[in-house]
Short mmCIF file of N, CA and C in Angstrom, two decimals:
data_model
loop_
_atom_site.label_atom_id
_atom_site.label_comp_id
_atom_site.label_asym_id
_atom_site.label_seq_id
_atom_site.Cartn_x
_atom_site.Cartn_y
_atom_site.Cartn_z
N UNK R 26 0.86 -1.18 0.00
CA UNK R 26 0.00 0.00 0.00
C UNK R 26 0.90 1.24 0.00
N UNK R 27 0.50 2.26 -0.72
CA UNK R 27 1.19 3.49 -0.89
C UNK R 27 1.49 4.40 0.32
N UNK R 28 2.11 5.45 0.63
CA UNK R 28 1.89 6.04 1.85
C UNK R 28 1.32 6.57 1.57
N UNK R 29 0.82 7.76 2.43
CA UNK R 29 -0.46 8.90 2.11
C UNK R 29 0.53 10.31 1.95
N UNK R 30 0.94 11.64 1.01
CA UNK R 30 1.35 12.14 1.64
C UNK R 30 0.46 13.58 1.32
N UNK R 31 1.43 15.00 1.78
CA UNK R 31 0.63 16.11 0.98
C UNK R 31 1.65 16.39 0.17
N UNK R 32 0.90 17.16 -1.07
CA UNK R 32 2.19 18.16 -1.95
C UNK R 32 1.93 19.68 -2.00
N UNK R 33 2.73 20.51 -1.99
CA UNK R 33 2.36 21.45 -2.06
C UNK R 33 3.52 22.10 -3.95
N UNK R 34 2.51 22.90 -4.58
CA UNK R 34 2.86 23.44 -5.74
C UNK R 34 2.19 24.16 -6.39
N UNK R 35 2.42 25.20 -6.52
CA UNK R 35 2.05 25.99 -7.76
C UNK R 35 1.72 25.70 -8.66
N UNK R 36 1.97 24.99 -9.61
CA UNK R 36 1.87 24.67 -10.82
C UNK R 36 0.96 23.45 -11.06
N UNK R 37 -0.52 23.75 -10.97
CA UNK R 37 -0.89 21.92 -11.47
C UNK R 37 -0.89 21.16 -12.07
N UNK R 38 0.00 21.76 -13.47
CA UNK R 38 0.89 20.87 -14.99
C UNK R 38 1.83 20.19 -13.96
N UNK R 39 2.74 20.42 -12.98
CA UNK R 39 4.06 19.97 -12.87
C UNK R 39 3.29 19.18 -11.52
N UNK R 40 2.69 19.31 -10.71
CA UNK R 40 2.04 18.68 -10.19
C UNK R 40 1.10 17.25 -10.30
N UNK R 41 0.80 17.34 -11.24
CA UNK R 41 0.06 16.24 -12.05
C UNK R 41 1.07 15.44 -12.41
N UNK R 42 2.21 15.73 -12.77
CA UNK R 42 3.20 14.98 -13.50
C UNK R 42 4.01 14.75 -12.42
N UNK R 43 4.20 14.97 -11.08
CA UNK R 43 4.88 15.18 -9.55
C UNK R 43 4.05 13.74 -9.24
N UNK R 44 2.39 13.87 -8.98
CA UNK R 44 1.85 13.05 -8.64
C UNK R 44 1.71 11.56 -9.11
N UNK R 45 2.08 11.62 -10.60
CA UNK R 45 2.10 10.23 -11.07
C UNK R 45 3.37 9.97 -10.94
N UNK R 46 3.94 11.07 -10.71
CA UNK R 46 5.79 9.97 -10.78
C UNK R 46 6.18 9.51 -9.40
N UNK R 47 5.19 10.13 -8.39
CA UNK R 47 5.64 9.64 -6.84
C UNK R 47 4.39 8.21 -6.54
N UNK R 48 3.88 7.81 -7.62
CA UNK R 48 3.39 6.34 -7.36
C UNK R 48 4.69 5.23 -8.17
N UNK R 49 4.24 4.51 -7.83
CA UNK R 49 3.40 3.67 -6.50
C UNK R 49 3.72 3.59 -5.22
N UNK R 50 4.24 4.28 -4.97
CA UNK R 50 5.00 4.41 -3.68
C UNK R 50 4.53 5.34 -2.73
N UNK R 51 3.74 6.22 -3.06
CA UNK R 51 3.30 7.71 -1.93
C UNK R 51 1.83 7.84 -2.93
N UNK R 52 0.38 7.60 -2.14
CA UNK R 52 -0.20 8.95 -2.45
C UNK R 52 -0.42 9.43 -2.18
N UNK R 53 -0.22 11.25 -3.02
CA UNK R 53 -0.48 12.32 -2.53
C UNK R 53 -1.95 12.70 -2.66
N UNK R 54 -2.78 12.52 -1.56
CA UNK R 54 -3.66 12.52 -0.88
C UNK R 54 -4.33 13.92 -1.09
N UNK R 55 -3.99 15.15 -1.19
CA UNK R 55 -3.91 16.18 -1.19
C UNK R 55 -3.10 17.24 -1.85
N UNK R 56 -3.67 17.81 -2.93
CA UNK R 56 -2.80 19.25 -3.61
C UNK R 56 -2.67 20.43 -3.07
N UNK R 57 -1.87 21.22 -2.34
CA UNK R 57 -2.21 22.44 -2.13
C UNK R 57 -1.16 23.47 -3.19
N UNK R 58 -1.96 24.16 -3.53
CA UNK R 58 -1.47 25.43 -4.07
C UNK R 58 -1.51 26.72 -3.71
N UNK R 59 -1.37 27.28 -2.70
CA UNK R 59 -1.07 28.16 -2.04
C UNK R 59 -0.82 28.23 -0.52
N UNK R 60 -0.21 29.09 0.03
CA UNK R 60 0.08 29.28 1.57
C UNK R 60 -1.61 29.71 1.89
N UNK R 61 -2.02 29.96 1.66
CA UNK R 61 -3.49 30.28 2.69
C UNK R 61 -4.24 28.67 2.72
N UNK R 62 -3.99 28.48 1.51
CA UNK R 62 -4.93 27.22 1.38
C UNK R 62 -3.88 26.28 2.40
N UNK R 63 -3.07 26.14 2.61
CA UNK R 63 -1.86 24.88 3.39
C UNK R 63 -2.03 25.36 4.89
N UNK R 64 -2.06 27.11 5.02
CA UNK R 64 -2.50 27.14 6.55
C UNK R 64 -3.97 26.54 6.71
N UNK R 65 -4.53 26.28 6.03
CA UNK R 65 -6.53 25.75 6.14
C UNK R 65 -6.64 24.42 5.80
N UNK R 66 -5.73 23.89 4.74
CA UNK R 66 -6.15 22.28 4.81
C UNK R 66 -5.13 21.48 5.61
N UNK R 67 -4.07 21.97 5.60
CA UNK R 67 -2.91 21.21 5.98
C UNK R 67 -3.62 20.50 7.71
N UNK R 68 -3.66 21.83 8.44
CA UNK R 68 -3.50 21.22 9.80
C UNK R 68 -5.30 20.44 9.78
N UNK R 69 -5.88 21.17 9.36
CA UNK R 69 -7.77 19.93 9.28
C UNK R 69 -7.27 18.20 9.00
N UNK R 70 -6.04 18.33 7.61
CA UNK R 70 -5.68 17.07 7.56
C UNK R 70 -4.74 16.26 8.46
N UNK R 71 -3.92 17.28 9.03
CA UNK R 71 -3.10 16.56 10.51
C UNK R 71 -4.05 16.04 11.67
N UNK R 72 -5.28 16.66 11.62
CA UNK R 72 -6.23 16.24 12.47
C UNK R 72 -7.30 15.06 12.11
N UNK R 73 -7.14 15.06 10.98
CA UNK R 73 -8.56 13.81 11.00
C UNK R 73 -9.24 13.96 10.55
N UNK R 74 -9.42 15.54 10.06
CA UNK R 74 -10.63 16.52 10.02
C UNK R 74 -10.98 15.96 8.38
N UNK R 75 -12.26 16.00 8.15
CA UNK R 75 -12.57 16.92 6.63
C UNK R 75 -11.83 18.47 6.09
N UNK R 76 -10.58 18.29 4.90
CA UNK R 76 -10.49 19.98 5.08
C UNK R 76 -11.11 20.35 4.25
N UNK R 77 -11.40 21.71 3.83
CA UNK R 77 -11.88 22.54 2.78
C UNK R 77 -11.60 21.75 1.41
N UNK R 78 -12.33 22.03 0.64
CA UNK R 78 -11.90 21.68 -0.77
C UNK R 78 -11.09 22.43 -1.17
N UNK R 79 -10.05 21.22 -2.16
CA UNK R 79 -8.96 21.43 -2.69
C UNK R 79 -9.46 22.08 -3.87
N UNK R 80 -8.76 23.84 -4.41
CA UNK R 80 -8.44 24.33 -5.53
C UNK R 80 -7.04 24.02 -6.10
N UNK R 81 -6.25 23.38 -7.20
CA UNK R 81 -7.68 22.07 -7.97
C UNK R 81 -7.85 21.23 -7.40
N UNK R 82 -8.35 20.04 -8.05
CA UNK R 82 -9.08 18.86 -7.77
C UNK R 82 -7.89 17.43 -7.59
N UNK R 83 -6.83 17.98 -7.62
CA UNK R 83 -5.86 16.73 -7.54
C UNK R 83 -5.86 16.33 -5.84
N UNK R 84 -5.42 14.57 -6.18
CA UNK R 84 -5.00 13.85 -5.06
C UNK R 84 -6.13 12.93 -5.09
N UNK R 85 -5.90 12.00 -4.41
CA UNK R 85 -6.99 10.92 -4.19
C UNK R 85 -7.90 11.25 -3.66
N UNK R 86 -7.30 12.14 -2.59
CA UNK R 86 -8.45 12.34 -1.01
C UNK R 86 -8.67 11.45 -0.42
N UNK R 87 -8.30 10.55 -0.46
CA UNK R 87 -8.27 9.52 0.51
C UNK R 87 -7.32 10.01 2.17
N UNK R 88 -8.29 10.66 2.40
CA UNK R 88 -8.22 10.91 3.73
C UNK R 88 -8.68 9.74 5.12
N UNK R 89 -8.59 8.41 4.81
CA UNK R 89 -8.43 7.81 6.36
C UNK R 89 -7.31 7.36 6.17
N UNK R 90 -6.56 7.64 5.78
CA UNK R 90 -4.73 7.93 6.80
C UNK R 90 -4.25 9.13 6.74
N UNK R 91 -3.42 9.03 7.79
CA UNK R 91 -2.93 10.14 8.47
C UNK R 91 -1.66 10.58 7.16
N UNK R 92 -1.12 11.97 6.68
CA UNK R 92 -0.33 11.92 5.75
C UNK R 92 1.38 11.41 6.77
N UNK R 93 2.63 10.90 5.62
CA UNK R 93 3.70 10.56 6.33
C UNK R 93 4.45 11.38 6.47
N UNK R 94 3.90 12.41 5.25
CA UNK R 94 5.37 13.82 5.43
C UNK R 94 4.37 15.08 4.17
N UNK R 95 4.53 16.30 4.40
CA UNK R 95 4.47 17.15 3.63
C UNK R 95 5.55 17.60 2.57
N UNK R 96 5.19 17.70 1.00
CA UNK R 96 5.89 17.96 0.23
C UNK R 96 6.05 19.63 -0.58
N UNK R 97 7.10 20.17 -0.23
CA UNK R 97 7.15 21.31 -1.28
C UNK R 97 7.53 21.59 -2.25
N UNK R 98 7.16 22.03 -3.49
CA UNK R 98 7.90 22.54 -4.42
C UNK R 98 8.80 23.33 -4.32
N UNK R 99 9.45 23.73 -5.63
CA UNK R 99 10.31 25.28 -5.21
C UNK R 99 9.61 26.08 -5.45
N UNK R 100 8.12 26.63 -5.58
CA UNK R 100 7.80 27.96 -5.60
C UNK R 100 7.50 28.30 -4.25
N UNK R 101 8.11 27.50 -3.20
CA UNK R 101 7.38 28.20 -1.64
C UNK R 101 8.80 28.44 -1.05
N UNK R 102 8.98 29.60 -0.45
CA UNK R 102 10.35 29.79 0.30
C UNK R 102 10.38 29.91 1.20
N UNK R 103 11.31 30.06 2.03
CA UNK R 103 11.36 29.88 3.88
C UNK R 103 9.94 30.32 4.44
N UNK R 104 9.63 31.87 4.33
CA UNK R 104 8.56 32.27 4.93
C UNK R 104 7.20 31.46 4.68
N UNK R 105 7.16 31.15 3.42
CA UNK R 105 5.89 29.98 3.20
C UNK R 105 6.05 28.91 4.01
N UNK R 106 7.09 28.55 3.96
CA UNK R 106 7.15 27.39 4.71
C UNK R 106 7.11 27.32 6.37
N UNK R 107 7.61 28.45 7.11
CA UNK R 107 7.60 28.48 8.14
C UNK R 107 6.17 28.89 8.11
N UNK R 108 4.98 29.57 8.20
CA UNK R 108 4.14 30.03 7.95
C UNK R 108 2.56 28.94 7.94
N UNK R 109 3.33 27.87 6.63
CA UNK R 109 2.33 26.80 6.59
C UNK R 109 2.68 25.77 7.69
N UNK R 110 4.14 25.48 8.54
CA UNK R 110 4.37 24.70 9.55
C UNK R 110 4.01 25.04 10.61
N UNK R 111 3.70 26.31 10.84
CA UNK R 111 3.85 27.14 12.44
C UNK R 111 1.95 26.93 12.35
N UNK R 112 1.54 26.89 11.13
CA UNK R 112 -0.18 26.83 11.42
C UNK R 112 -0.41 25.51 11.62
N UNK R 113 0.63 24.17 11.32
CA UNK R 113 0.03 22.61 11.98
C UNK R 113 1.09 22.41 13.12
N UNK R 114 1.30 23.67 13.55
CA UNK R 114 2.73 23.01 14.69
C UNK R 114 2.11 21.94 15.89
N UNK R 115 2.65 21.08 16.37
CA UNK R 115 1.83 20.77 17.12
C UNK R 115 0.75 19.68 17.35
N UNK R 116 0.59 19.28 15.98
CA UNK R 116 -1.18 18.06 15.72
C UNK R 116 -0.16 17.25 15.31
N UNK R 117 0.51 17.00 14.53
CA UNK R 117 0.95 15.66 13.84
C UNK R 117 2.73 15.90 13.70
N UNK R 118 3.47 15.15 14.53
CA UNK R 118 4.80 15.84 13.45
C UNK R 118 5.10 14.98 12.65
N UNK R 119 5.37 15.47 11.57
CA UNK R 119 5.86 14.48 10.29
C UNK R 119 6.97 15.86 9.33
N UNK R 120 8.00 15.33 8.95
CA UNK R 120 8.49 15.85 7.90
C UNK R 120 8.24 16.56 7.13
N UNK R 121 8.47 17.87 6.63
CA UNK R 121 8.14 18.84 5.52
C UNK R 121 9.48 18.90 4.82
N UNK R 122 9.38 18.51 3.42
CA UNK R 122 10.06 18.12 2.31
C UNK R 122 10.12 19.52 1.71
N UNK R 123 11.47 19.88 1.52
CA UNK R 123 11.80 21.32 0.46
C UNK R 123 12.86 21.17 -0.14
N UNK R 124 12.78 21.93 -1.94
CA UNK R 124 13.81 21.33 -2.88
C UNK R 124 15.24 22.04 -2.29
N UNK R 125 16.21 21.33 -2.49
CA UNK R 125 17.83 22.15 -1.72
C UNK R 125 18.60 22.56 -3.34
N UNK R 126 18.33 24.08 -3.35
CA UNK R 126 18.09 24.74 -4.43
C UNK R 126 19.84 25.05 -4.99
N UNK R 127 20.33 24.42 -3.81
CA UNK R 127 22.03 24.01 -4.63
C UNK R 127 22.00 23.17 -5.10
N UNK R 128 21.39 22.28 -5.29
CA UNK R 128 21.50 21.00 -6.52
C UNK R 128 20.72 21.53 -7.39
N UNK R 129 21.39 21.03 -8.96
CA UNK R 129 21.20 21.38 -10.25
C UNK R 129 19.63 20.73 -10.16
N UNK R 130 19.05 20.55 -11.11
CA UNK R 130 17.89 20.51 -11.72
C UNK R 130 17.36 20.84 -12.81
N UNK R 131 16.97 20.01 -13.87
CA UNK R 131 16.49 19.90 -15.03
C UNK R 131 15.76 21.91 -15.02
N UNK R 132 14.60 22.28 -16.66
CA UNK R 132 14.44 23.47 -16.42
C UNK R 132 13.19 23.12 -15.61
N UNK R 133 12.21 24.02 -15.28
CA UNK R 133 10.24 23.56 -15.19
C UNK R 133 10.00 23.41 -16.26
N UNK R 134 9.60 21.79 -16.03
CA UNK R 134 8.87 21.25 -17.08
C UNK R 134 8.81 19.63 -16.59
N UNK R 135 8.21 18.53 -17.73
CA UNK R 135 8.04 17.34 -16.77
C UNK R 135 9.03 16.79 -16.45
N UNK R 136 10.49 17.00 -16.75
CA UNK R 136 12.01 16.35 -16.54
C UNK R 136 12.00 16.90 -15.11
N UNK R 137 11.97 18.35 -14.56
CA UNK R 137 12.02 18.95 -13.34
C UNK R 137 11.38 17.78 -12.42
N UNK R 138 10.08 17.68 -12.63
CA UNK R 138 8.78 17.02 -11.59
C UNK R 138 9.73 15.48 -11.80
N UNK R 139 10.10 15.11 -12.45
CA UNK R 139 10.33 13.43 -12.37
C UNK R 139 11.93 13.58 -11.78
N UNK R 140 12.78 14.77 -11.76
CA UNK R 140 14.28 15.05 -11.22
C UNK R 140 13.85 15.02 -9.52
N UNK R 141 13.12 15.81 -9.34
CA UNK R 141 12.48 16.06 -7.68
C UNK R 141 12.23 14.68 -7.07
N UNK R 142 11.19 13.98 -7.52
CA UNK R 142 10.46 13.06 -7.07
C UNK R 142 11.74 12.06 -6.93
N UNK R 143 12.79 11.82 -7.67
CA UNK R 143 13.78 11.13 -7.54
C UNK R 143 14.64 11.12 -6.21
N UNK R 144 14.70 12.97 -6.31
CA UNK R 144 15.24 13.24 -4.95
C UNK R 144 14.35 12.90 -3.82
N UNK R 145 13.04 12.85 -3.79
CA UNK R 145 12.03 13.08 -3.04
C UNK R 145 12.25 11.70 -1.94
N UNK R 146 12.01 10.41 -3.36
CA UNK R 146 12.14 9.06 -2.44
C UNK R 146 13.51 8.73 -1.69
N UNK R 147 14.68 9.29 -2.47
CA UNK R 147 15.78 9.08 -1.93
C UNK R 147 15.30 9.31 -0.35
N UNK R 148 14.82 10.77 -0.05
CA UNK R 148 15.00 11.48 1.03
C UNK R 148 14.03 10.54 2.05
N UNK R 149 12.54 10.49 1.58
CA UNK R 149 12.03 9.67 2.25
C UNK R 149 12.56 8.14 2.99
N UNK R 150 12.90 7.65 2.30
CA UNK R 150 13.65 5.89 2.62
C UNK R 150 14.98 6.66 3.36
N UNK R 151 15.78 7.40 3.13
CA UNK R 151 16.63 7.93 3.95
C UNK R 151 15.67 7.94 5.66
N UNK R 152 14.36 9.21 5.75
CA UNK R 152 14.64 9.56 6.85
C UNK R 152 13.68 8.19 7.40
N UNK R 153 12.92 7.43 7.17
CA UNK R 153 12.93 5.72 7.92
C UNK R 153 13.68 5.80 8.36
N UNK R 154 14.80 4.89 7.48
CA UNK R 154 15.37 4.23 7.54
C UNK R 154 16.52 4.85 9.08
N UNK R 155 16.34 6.17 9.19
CA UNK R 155 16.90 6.73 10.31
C UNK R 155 15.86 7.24 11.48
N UNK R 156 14.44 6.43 11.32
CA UNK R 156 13.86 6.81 12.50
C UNK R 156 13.33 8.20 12.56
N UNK R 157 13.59 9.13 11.44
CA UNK R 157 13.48 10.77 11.42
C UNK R 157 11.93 10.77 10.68
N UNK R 158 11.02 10.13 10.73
CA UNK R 158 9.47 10.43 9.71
C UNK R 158 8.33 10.95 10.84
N UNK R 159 9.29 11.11 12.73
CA UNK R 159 8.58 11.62 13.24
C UNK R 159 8.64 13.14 13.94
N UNK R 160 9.19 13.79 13.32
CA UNK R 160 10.25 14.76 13.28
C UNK R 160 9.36 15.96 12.56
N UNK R 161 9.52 16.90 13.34
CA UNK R 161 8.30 18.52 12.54
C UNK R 161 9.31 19.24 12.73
N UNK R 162 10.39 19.03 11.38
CA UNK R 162 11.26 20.02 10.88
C UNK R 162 11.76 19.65 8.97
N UNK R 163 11.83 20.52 8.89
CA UNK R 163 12.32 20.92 7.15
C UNK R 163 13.77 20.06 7.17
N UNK R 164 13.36 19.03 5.84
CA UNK R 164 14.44 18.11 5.36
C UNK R 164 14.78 18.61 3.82
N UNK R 165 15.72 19.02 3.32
CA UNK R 165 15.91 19.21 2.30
C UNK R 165 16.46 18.18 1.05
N UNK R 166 15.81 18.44 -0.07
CA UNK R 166 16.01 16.79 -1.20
C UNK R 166 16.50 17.28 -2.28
#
């Protein structure tokens, strides 16, 4: 069975193409595309809750599991990120995933989304495998 996770991105072309390349292994359960929307669904989904509907419509929604880690793109930067963590601080800790913008990377486009997701699982099976998936701090991939 897949894990459950969230993604967060701007872009729902590169997203869509994010989401099929992180199966079979993760689903992302949930799209968010913006910091308002991640302070409003994020922590409803650390809780259990029903959140608001997703603008767009991606992810399974399969909301009866809990997500294993939050994912960011690179269009969110520190302040987004501290911002969307400091609003679920507290309910669930799990990992928030952000791209480490010193490693090269294909341009945006679907090579980018399938370069990430590469890094993505590395990082994941990394932090298992070290006991770190219960951890509410920024891992960089």
């Amino acid at each position: 069975m897949s894990a459950p996770v969230i993604l967060c991105g701007l872009s729902e072309k590169i997203g869509r193409g994010v989401i099929d390349t992180l199966k079979p292994e993760y689903d992302v359960i949930h799209f968010v595309q913006t910091v308002k929307a991640g302070t409003d669904q994020i922590p409803a989904i650390l809780q259990d809750k029903q959140p608001p509907p997703p603008d767009p419509e991606l992810g399974s929604k399969d909301y009866s599991r809990t997500p294993i880690a939050v994912i960011l793109g690179g269009g969110y930067n520190d302040n987004d990120t501290e911002v969307m963590m400091k609003a679920s601080e507290g309910i669930k800790p799990i990992p928030w995933l952000r791209p480490d913008s010193t490693k090269s990377a294909p341009a945006i486009g679907p090579e980018y989304g399938k370069a990430l997701v590469a890094r993505v699982k590395e990082l994941l099976a990394q932090l298992s495998e070290d006991g770190k998936m219960n951890e509410e701090k920024v891992h960089f991939y």
